[in-house]
PDB file of C-alpha atoms in Angstrom:
ATOM      1  CA  GLU W   1      -1.907   1.666  15.442  1.00  0.00           C
ATOM      2  CA  VAL W   2      -2.573   3.770  12.501  1.00  0.00           C
ATOM      3  CA  GLN W   3       0.499   5.433  11.034  1.00  0.00           C
ATOM      4  CA  LEU W   4       0.841   7.898   8.068  1.00  0.00           C
ATOM      5  CA  VAL W   5       4.305   8.899   7.304  1.00  0.00           C
ATOM      6  CA  GLU W   6       4.653  11.919   4.741  1.00  0.00           C
ATOM      7  CA  SER W   7       8.124  12.383   3.034  1.00  0.00           C
ATOM      8  CA  GLY W   8       9.251  14.075  -0.103  1.00  0.00           C
ATOM      9  CA  GLY W   9       9.095  17.660   0.791  1.00  0.00           C
ATOM     10  CA  GLY W  10      11.635  20.003   0.565  1.00  0.00           C
ATOM     11  CA  LEU W  11      12.483  23.613  -1.402  1.00  0.00           C
ATOM     12  CA  VAL W  12      12.138  24.148  -5.134  1.00  0.00           C
ATOM     13  CA  GLN W  13      12.332  26.887  -7.601  1.00  0.00           C
ATOM     14  CA  PRO W  14       8.766  27.977  -8.966  1.00  0.00           C
ATOM     15  CA  GLY W  15       7.805  26.333 -11.885  1.00  0.00           C
ATOM     16  CA  GLY W  16       9.505  23.286 -10.540  1.00  0.00           C
ATOM     17  CA  SER W  17       7.998  19.812  -9.652  1.00  0.00           C
ATOM     18  CA  LEU W  18       7.971  17.664  -6.642  1.00  0.00           C
ATOM     19  CA  ARG W  19       6.504  14.420  -5.577  1.00  0.00           C
ATOM     20  CA  LEU W  20       5.308  13.779  -1.887  1.00  0.00           C
ATOM     21  CA  SER W  21       4.658  10.432  -0.644  1.00  0.00           C
ATOM     22  CA  CYS W  22       2.607   8.891   2.210  1.00  0.00           C
ATOM     23  CA  ALA W  23       3.401   6.103   3.720  1.00  0.00           C
ATOM     24  CA  ALA W  24       0.279   4.064   5.357  1.00  0.00           C
ATOM     25  CA  SER W  25       0.625   1.247   8.308  1.00  0.00           C
ATOM     26  CA  GLY W  26      -1.806  -0.128  11.054  1.00  0.00           C
ATOM     27  CA  PHE W  27      -5.026  -0.294   8.539  1.00  0.00           C
ATOM     28  CA  THR W  28      -6.199  -2.203   5.343  1.00  0.00           C
ATOM     29  CA  PHE W  29      -4.691   0.462   3.300  1.00  0.00           C
ATOM     30  CA  SER W  30      -6.755  -0.484  -0.082  1.00  0.00           C
ATOM     31  CA  SER W  31     -10.275  -0.405   1.632  1.00  0.00           C
ATOM     32  CA  TYR W  32     -10.290   3.430   2.321  1.00  0.00           C
ATOM     33  CA  TRP W  33      -9.914   6.634   0.360  1.00  0.00           C
ATOM     34  CA  MET W  34      -7.165   8.858   1.070  1.00  0.00           C
ATOM     35  CA  SER W  35      -7.006  12.546   1.422  1.00  0.00           C
ATOM     36  CA  TRP W  36      -4.316  15.741   1.085  1.00  0.00           C
ATOM     37  CA  VAL W  37      -4.717  18.524   2.859  1.00  0.00           C
ATOM     38  CA  ARG W  38      -2.122  21.454   3.068  1.00  0.00           C
ATOM     39  CA  GLN W  39      -1.674  24.204   5.516  1.00  0.00           C
ATOM     40  CA  ALA W  40      -0.059  27.389   4.521  1.00  0.00           C
ATOM     41  CA  PRO W  41       2.682  29.128   7.195  1.00  0.00           C
ATOM     42  CA  GLY W  42       0.396  30.887   9.738  1.00  0.00           C
ATOM     43  CA  LYS W  43      -2.821  29.989   7.811  1.00  0.00           C
ATOM     44  CA  GLY W  44      -5.924  27.291   7.693  1.00  0.00           C
ATOM     45  CA  LEU W  45      -6.411  23.702   6.632  1.00  0.00           C
ATOM     46  CA  GLU W  46      -7.461  23.782   2.382  1.00  0.00           C
ATOM     47  CA  TRP W  47      -8.291  20.184   1.233  1.00  0.00           C
ATOM     48  CA  VAL W  48      -5.923  19.466  -2.075  1.00  0.00           C
ATOM     49  CA  ALA W  49      -7.388  16.109  -3.444  1.00  0.00           C
ATOM     50  CA  ASN W  50      -9.230  12.574  -2.590  1.00  0.00           C
ATOM     51  CA  ILE W  51      -8.431   9.461  -4.025  1.00  0.00           C
ATOM     52  CA  LYS W  52     -10.584   6.065  -3.863  1.00  0.00           C
ATOM     53  CA  GLN W  53      -9.647   3.069  -2.633  1.00  0.00           C
ATOM     54  CA  ASP W  54      -8.959   1.511  -6.157  1.00  0.00           C
ATOM     55  CA  GLY W  55      -7.698   5.024  -7.690  1.00  0.00           C
ATOM     56  CA  SER W  56     -10.867   4.862  -9.903  1.00  0.00           C
ATOM     57  CA  GLU W  57     -11.737   8.455  -8.690  1.00  0.00           C
ATOM     58  CA  LYS W  58     -10.030  11.466  -8.051  1.00  0.00           C
ATOM     59  CA  TYR W  59     -11.284  14.966  -7.042  1.00  0.00           C
ATOM     60  CA  TYR W  60      -9.058  18.019  -6.541  1.00  0.00           C
ATOM     61  CA  VAL W  61      -9.196  21.282  -5.256  1.00  0.00           C
ATOM     62  CA  ASP W  62      -9.876  24.174  -8.044  1.00  0.00           C
ATOM     63  CA  SER W  63      -6.669  25.911  -7.611  1.00  0.00           C
ATOM     64  CA  VAL W  64      -4.398  22.655  -8.271  1.00  0.00           C
ATOM     65  CA  LYS W  65      -6.588  21.259 -11.159  1.00  0.00           C
ATOM     66  CA  GLY W  66      -4.370  20.446 -13.532  1.00  0.00           C
ATOM     67  CA  ARG W  67      -0.890  20.713 -12.052  1.00  0.00           C
ATOM     68  CA  PHE W  68      -1.172  18.121  -9.082  1.00  0.00           C
ATOM     69  CA  THR W  69      -2.004  14.546  -9.659  1.00  0.00           C
ATOM     70  CA  ILE W  70      -3.050  12.082  -6.708  1.00  0.00           C
ATOM     71  CA  SER W  71      -2.345   8.601  -7.143  1.00  0.00           C
ATOM     72  CA  ARG W  72      -1.723   5.368  -4.810  1.00  0.00           C
ATOM     73  CA  ASP W  73      -0.270   1.816  -5.058  1.00  0.00           C
ATOM     74  CA  ASN W  74      -2.396  -0.353  -3.314  1.00  0.00           C
ATOM     75  CA  ALA W  75       0.775  -3.354  -3.022  1.00  0.00           C
ATOM     76  CA  LYS W  76       2.815  -0.753  -1.625  1.00  0.00           C
ATOM     77  CA  ASN W  77       0.538   0.914   0.918  1.00  0.00           C
ATOM     78  CA  SER W  78       1.380   4.075  -0.397  1.00  0.00           C
ATOM     79  CA  LEU W  79       0.038   7.759  -1.375  1.00  0.00           C
ATOM     80  CA  TYR W  80       1.277  10.021  -3.448  1.00  0.00           C
ATOM     81  CA  LEU W  81       0.976  13.676  -4.810  1.00  0.00           C
ATOM     82  CA  GLN W  82       2.599  14.884  -7.468  1.00  0.00           C
ATOM     83  CA  MET W  83       2.995  18.694  -7.701  1.00  0.00           C
ATOM     84  CA  ASN W  84       3.643  20.318 -11.257  1.00  0.00           C
ATOM     85  CA  SER W  85       4.155  23.668 -12.293  1.00  0.00           C
ATOM     86  CA  LEU W  86       4.543  24.824  -8.328  1.00  0.00           C
ATOM     87  CA  ARG W  87       3.868  28.321  -7.179  1.00  0.00           C
ATOM     88  CA  ALA W  88       4.329  30.544  -4.401  1.00  0.00           C
ATOM     89  CA  GLU W  89       1.350  29.835  -3.214  1.00  0.00           C
ATOM     90  CA  ASP W  90       1.851  26.499  -2.939  1.00  0.00           C
ATOM     91  CA  THR W  91       4.138  26.997  -0.291  1.00  0.00           C
ATOM     92  CA  ALA W  92       2.805  24.736   2.813  1.00  0.00           C
ATOM     93  CA  VAL W  93       2.829  21.833   5.282  1.00  0.00           C
ATOM     94  CA  TYR W  94       1.074  19.226   3.325  1.00  0.00           C
ATOM     95  CA  TYR W  95      -0.911  16.623   5.307  1.00  0.00           C
ATOM     96  CA  CYS W  96      -1.630  12.910   4.049  1.00  0.00           C
ATOM     97  CA  ALA W  97      -5.264  11.650   5.806  1.00  0.00           C
ATOM     98  CA  ARG W  98      -7.494   8.690   5.959  1.00  0.00           C
ATOM     99  CA  ARG W  99     -11.064   9.665   4.849  1.00  0.00           C
ATOM    100  CA  TYR W 100     -13.847   7.821   6.950  1.00  0.00           C
ATOM    101  CA  PRO W 101     -16.253   7.455   4.112  1.00  0.00           C
ATOM    102  CA  LEU W 102     -18.146  10.684   2.617  1.00  0.00           C
ATOM    103  CA  GLY W 103     -16.625  13.299   4.698  1.00  0.00           C
ATOM    104  CA  CYS W 104     -14.664  13.220   7.697  1.00  0.00           C
ATOM    105  CA  LEU W 105     -10.360  12.664   7.797  1.00  0.00           C
ATOM    106  CA  ASP W 106     -10.310  10.099  11.252  1.00  0.00           C
ATOM    107  CA  TYR W 107      -6.034   9.519  11.455  1.00  0.00           C
ATOM    108  CA  TRP W 108      -3.587  12.576   9.720  1.00  0.00           C
ATOM    109  CA  GLY W 109       0.432  12.079   9.580  1.00  0.00           C
ATOM    110  CA  GLN W 110       2.877  14.415  10.579  1.00  0.00           C
ATOM    111  CA  GLY W 111       3.146  16.479   7.316  1.00  0.00           C
ATOM    112  CA  THR W 112       6.054  17.510   4.989  1.00  0.00           C
ATOM    113  CA  LEU W 113       6.660  21.093   4.405  1.00  0.00           C
ATOM    114  CA  VAL W 114       6.530  22.486   0.499  1.00  0.00           C
ATOM    115  CA  THR W 115       8.491  25.837   0.139  1.00  0.00           C
ATOM    116  CA  VAL W 116       8.321  27.068  -3.346  1.00  0.00           C
ATOM    117  CA  SER W 117      10.898  30.173  -3.425  1.00  0.00           C
ATOM    118  CA  SER W 118      13.420  31.395  -5.961  1.00  0.00           C
TER     119      SER W 118
ATOM    120  CA  GLN V   1     -15.227  25.896  -3.607  1.00  0.00           C
ATOM    121  CA  SER V   2     -15.920  28.285  -0.840  1.00  0.00           C
ATOM    122  CA  ALA V   3     -14.483  28.118   2.676  1.00  0.00           C
ATOM    123  CA  LEU V   4     -17.198  27.607   5.363  1.00  0.00           C
ATOM    124  CA  THR V   5     -17.376  30.717   7.725  1.00  0.00           C
ATOM    125  CA  GLN V   6     -16.360  30.221  11.251  1.00  0.00           C
ATOM    126  CA  PRO V   7     -15.545  33.086  13.583  1.00  0.00           C
ATOM    127  CA  ALA V   8     -11.914  33.987  14.068  1.00  0.00           C
ATOM    128  CA  SER V   9     -11.616  33.546  17.866  1.00  0.00           C
ATOM    129  CA  VAL V  10     -13.515  32.859  20.537  1.00  0.00           C
ATOM    130  CA  SER V  11     -12.638  32.745  24.508  1.00  0.00           C
ATOM    131  CA  GLY V  12     -14.100  31.220  27.996  1.00  0.00           C
ATOM    132  CA  SER V  13     -12.816  30.618  31.200  1.00  0.00           C
ATOM    133  CA  PRO V  14     -12.448  27.664  32.927  1.00  0.00           C
ATOM    134  CA  GLY V  15     -15.156  25.318  33.558  1.00  0.00           C
ATOM    135  CA  GLN V  16     -17.420  27.552  31.061  1.00  0.00           C
ATOM    136  CA  SER V  17     -19.115  26.365  27.759  1.00  0.00           C
ATOM    137  CA  ILE V  18     -18.045  28.174  24.544  1.00  0.00           C
ATOM    138  CA  THR V  19     -19.870  27.154  20.828  1.00  0.00           C
ATOM    139  CA  ILE V  20     -18.201  27.860  17.139  1.00  0.00           C
ATOM    140  CA  SER V  21     -20.423  28.207  14.635  1.00  0.00           C
ATOM    141  CA  CYS V  22     -19.698  26.985  11.170  1.00  0.00           C
ATOM    142  CA  THR V  23     -21.801  28.224   8.345  1.00  0.00           C
ATOM    143  CA  GLY V  24     -22.061  26.943   4.614  1.00  0.00           C
ATOM    144  CA  THR V  25     -24.369  26.312   2.587  1.00  0.00           C
ATOM    145  CA  SER V  26     -27.024  24.120   1.081  1.00  0.00           C
ATOM    146  CA  SER V  27     -24.430  22.755  -1.353  1.00  0.00           C
ATOM    147  CA  ASP V  28     -21.983  21.436   1.816  1.00  0.00           C
ATOM    148  CA  VAL V  29     -22.754  21.651   4.808  1.00  0.00           C
ATOM    149  CA  GLY V  30     -27.142  22.024   4.751  1.00  0.00           C
ATOM    150  CA  GLY V  31     -27.060  19.230   2.441  1.00  0.00           C
ATOM    151  CA  TYR V  32     -25.391  16.415   3.968  1.00  0.00           C
ATOM    152  CA  ASN V  33     -24.715  15.307   7.373  1.00  0.00           C
ATOM    153  CA  TYR V  34     -21.037  14.906   6.945  1.00  0.00           C
ATOM    154  CA  VAL V  35     -19.507  17.929   9.026  1.00  0.00           C
ATOM    155  CA  SER V  36     -16.924  16.957  11.051  1.00  0.00           C
ATOM    156  CA  TRP V  37     -14.671  19.257  13.491  1.00  0.00           C
ATOM    157  CA  TYR V  38     -11.238  19.413  14.116  1.00  0.00           C
ATOM    158  CA  GLN V  39      -8.753  20.587  17.007  1.00  0.00           C
ATOM    159  CA  GLN V  40      -5.097  21.788  16.108  1.00  0.00           C
ATOM    160  CA  HIS V  41      -2.386  22.783  18.587  1.00  0.00           C
ATOM    161  CA  PRO V  42       0.294  24.541  17.287  1.00  0.00           C
ATOM    162  CA  GLY V  43       2.872  22.839  15.431  1.00  0.00           C
ATOM    163  CA  LYS V  44       0.890  19.302  15.595  1.00  0.00           C
ATOM    164  CA  ALA V  45      -1.522  17.623  13.200  1.00  0.00           C
ATOM    165  CA  PRO V  46      -5.244  18.248  13.079  1.00  0.00           C
ATOM    166  CA  LYS V  47      -7.003  15.662  15.302  1.00  0.00           C
ATOM    167  CA  LEU V  48     -10.466  14.788  14.487  1.00  0.00           C
ATOM    168  CA  MET V  49     -13.170  15.372  17.276  1.00  0.00           C
ATOM    169  CA  ILE V  50     -16.817  15.289  15.875  1.00  0.00           C
ATOM    170  CA  TYR V  51     -17.583  13.789  12.830  1.00  0.00           C
ATOM    171  CA  ASP V  52     -20.828  13.211  10.918  1.00  0.00           C
ATOM    172  CA  VAL V  53     -22.185  16.232  12.824  1.00  0.00           C
ATOM    173  CA  SER V  54     -22.766  14.987  16.056  1.00  0.00           C
ATOM    174  CA  ASN V  55     -20.539  11.818  16.641  1.00  0.00           C
ATOM    175  CA  ARG V  56     -17.382  11.626  18.595  1.00  0.00           C
ATOM    176  CA  PRO V  57     -14.234   9.403  17.529  1.00  0.00           C
ATOM    177  CA  SER V  58     -13.649   7.019  20.602  1.00  0.00           C
ATOM    178  CA  GLY V  59     -10.964   8.504  22.971  1.00  0.00           C
ATOM    179  CA  VAL V  60     -12.690  11.948  22.799  1.00  0.00           C
ATOM    180  CA  SER V  61     -14.285  13.799  25.529  1.00  0.00           C
ATOM    181  CA  ASN V  62     -17.545  13.828  25.992  1.00  0.00           C
ATOM    182  CA  ARG V  63     -17.058  17.070  27.000  1.00  0.00           C
ATOM    183  CA  PHE V  64     -17.366  18.103  22.983  1.00  0.00           C
ATOM    184  CA  SER V  65     -20.405  17.708  21.177  1.00  0.00           C
ATOM    185  CA  GLY V  66     -21.710  19.117  17.699  1.00  0.00           C
ATOM    186  CA  SER V  67     -24.579  19.900  16.146  1.00  0.00           C
ATOM    187  CA  LYS V  68     -26.462  21.295  13.220  1.00  0.00           C
ATOM    188  CA  SER V  69     -29.241  23.500  11.928  1.00  0.00           C
ATOM    189  CA  GLY V  70     -29.724  24.349   8.365  1.00  0.00           C
ATOM    190  CA  ASN V  71     -26.798  25.565   6.260  1.00  0.00           C
ATOM    191  CA  THR V  72     -24.920  25.886  10.069  1.00  0.00           C
ATOM    192  CA  ALA V  73     -23.370  23.252  12.287  1.00  0.00           C
ATOM    193  CA  SER V  74     -21.958  24.253  15.635  1.00  0.00           C
ATOM    194  CA  LEU V  75     -19.403  22.881  18.263  1.00  0.00           C
ATOM    195  CA  THR V  76     -20.106  23.194  22.050  1.00  0.00           C
ATOM    196  CA  ILE V  77     -17.245  22.559  24.448  1.00  0.00           C
ATOM    197  CA  SER V  78     -18.596  22.369  27.843  1.00  0.00           C
ATOM    198  CA  GLY V  79     -16.160  22.452  31.058  1.00  0.00           C
ATOM    199  CA  LEU V  80     -13.523  24.407  29.236  1.00  0.00           C
ATOM    200  CA  GLN V  81     -10.021  23.051  30.199  1.00  0.00           C
ATOM    201  CA  ALA V  82      -6.817  24.740  29.326  1.00  0.00           C
ATOM    202  CA  GLU V  83      -5.368  22.163  27.154  1.00  0.00           C
ATOM    203  CA  ASP V  84      -8.953  22.604  25.111  1.00  0.00           C
ATOM    204  CA  GLU V  85      -7.146  25.734  23.743  1.00  0.00           C
ATOM    205  CA  ALA V  86      -6.338  25.255  20.524  1.00  0.00           C
ATOM    206  CA  ASP V  87      -7.335  26.214  16.718  1.00  0.00           C
ATOM    207  CA  TYR V  88     -10.427  24.482  15.585  1.00  0.00           C
ATOM    208  CA  TYR V  89     -11.618  24.071  11.988  1.00  0.00           C
ATOM    209  CA  CYS V  90     -14.978  22.452  10.645  1.00  0.00           C
ATOM    210  CA  SER V  91     -15.707  20.653   7.266  1.00  0.00           C
ATOM    211  CA  SER V  92     -18.227  19.322   5.131  1.00  0.00           C
ATOM    212  CA  TYR V  93     -18.513  16.959   2.340  1.00  0.00           C
ATOM    213  CA  THR V  94     -19.922  19.074  -0.622  1.00  0.00           C
ATOM    214  CA  SER V  95     -21.899  18.197  -3.663  1.00  0.00           C
ATOM    215  CA  SER V  96     -19.219  18.348  -5.679  1.00  0.00           C
ATOM    216  CA  SER V  97     -17.810  15.168  -3.753  1.00  0.00           C
ATOM    217  CA  THR V  98     -15.025  17.221  -2.652  1.00  0.00           C
ATOM    218  CA  GLN V  99     -14.664  18.509   0.930  1.00  0.00           C
ATOM    219  CA  VAL V 100     -14.212  21.936   2.514  1.00  0.00           C
ATOM    220  CA  PHE V 101     -12.874  23.528   5.483  1.00  0.00           C
ATOM    221  CA  GLY V 102     -13.513  26.547   7.687  1.00  0.00           C
ATOM    222  CA  GLY V 103     -11.101  29.416   7.983  1.00  0.00           C
ATOM    223  CA  GLY V 104     -10.495  27.917  11.766  1.00  0.00           C
ATOM    224  CA  THR V 105     -11.582  29.559  15.030  1.00  0.00           C
ATOM    225  CA  LYS V 106      -9.081  30.379  17.710  1.00  0.00           C
ATOM    226  CA  LEU V 107     -10.051  29.274  21.184  1.00  0.00           C
ATOM    227  CA  THR V 108      -8.332  30.807  24.093  1.00  0.00           C
ATOM    228  CA  VAL V 109      -8.712  29.840  27.553  1.00  0.00           C
ATOM    229  CA  LEU V 110      -8.748  32.754  30.037  1.00  0.00           C
TER     230      LEU V 110
END
């Protein structure tokens, strides 16, 4: 059974940093692109970042470029999102998702809440 | 990276059919057959319902179907059931190798 479990969310002050983790199991993690998607309270889904199987390609939504970094450790079956210079508008539930080649996200974690507030 | 356009809400009675549209551009919806649809119940993670425009993952009811014409994709739900009441999001691969979601549509089963 495919499982994705996010952790690392919490309350952080504006300008602060946070590192999210996603532990994957039930599939060959190193064979799939992975993604982060977020959802602000009461709002819609927003794709945040993708990373290729070997980490050689990474893509980001414009609003997080230069502030967020997606990475992975295939030996640990783990996906990460390093978030720096956090802003109030980054407040959201962050989901880790497995990307089926070119475009769909077939398995999702339960999400972890990030709150940016003073 | 503009969001795809979906109606904010749709509604239908049990047993009826509804269609949700998703409009993009030639750089996303119109340019690739990589449109997917997600169902999200309150407080839950999204669930994949349709991928590659019209394919259903294993376990998804055949009451859900997808199609595309030009820059607009559509999700049709036939034989509406109370459990279908949820938010629905479309998504597309883009020419920038990124992904974009629609703003979401709230489906109400009357």
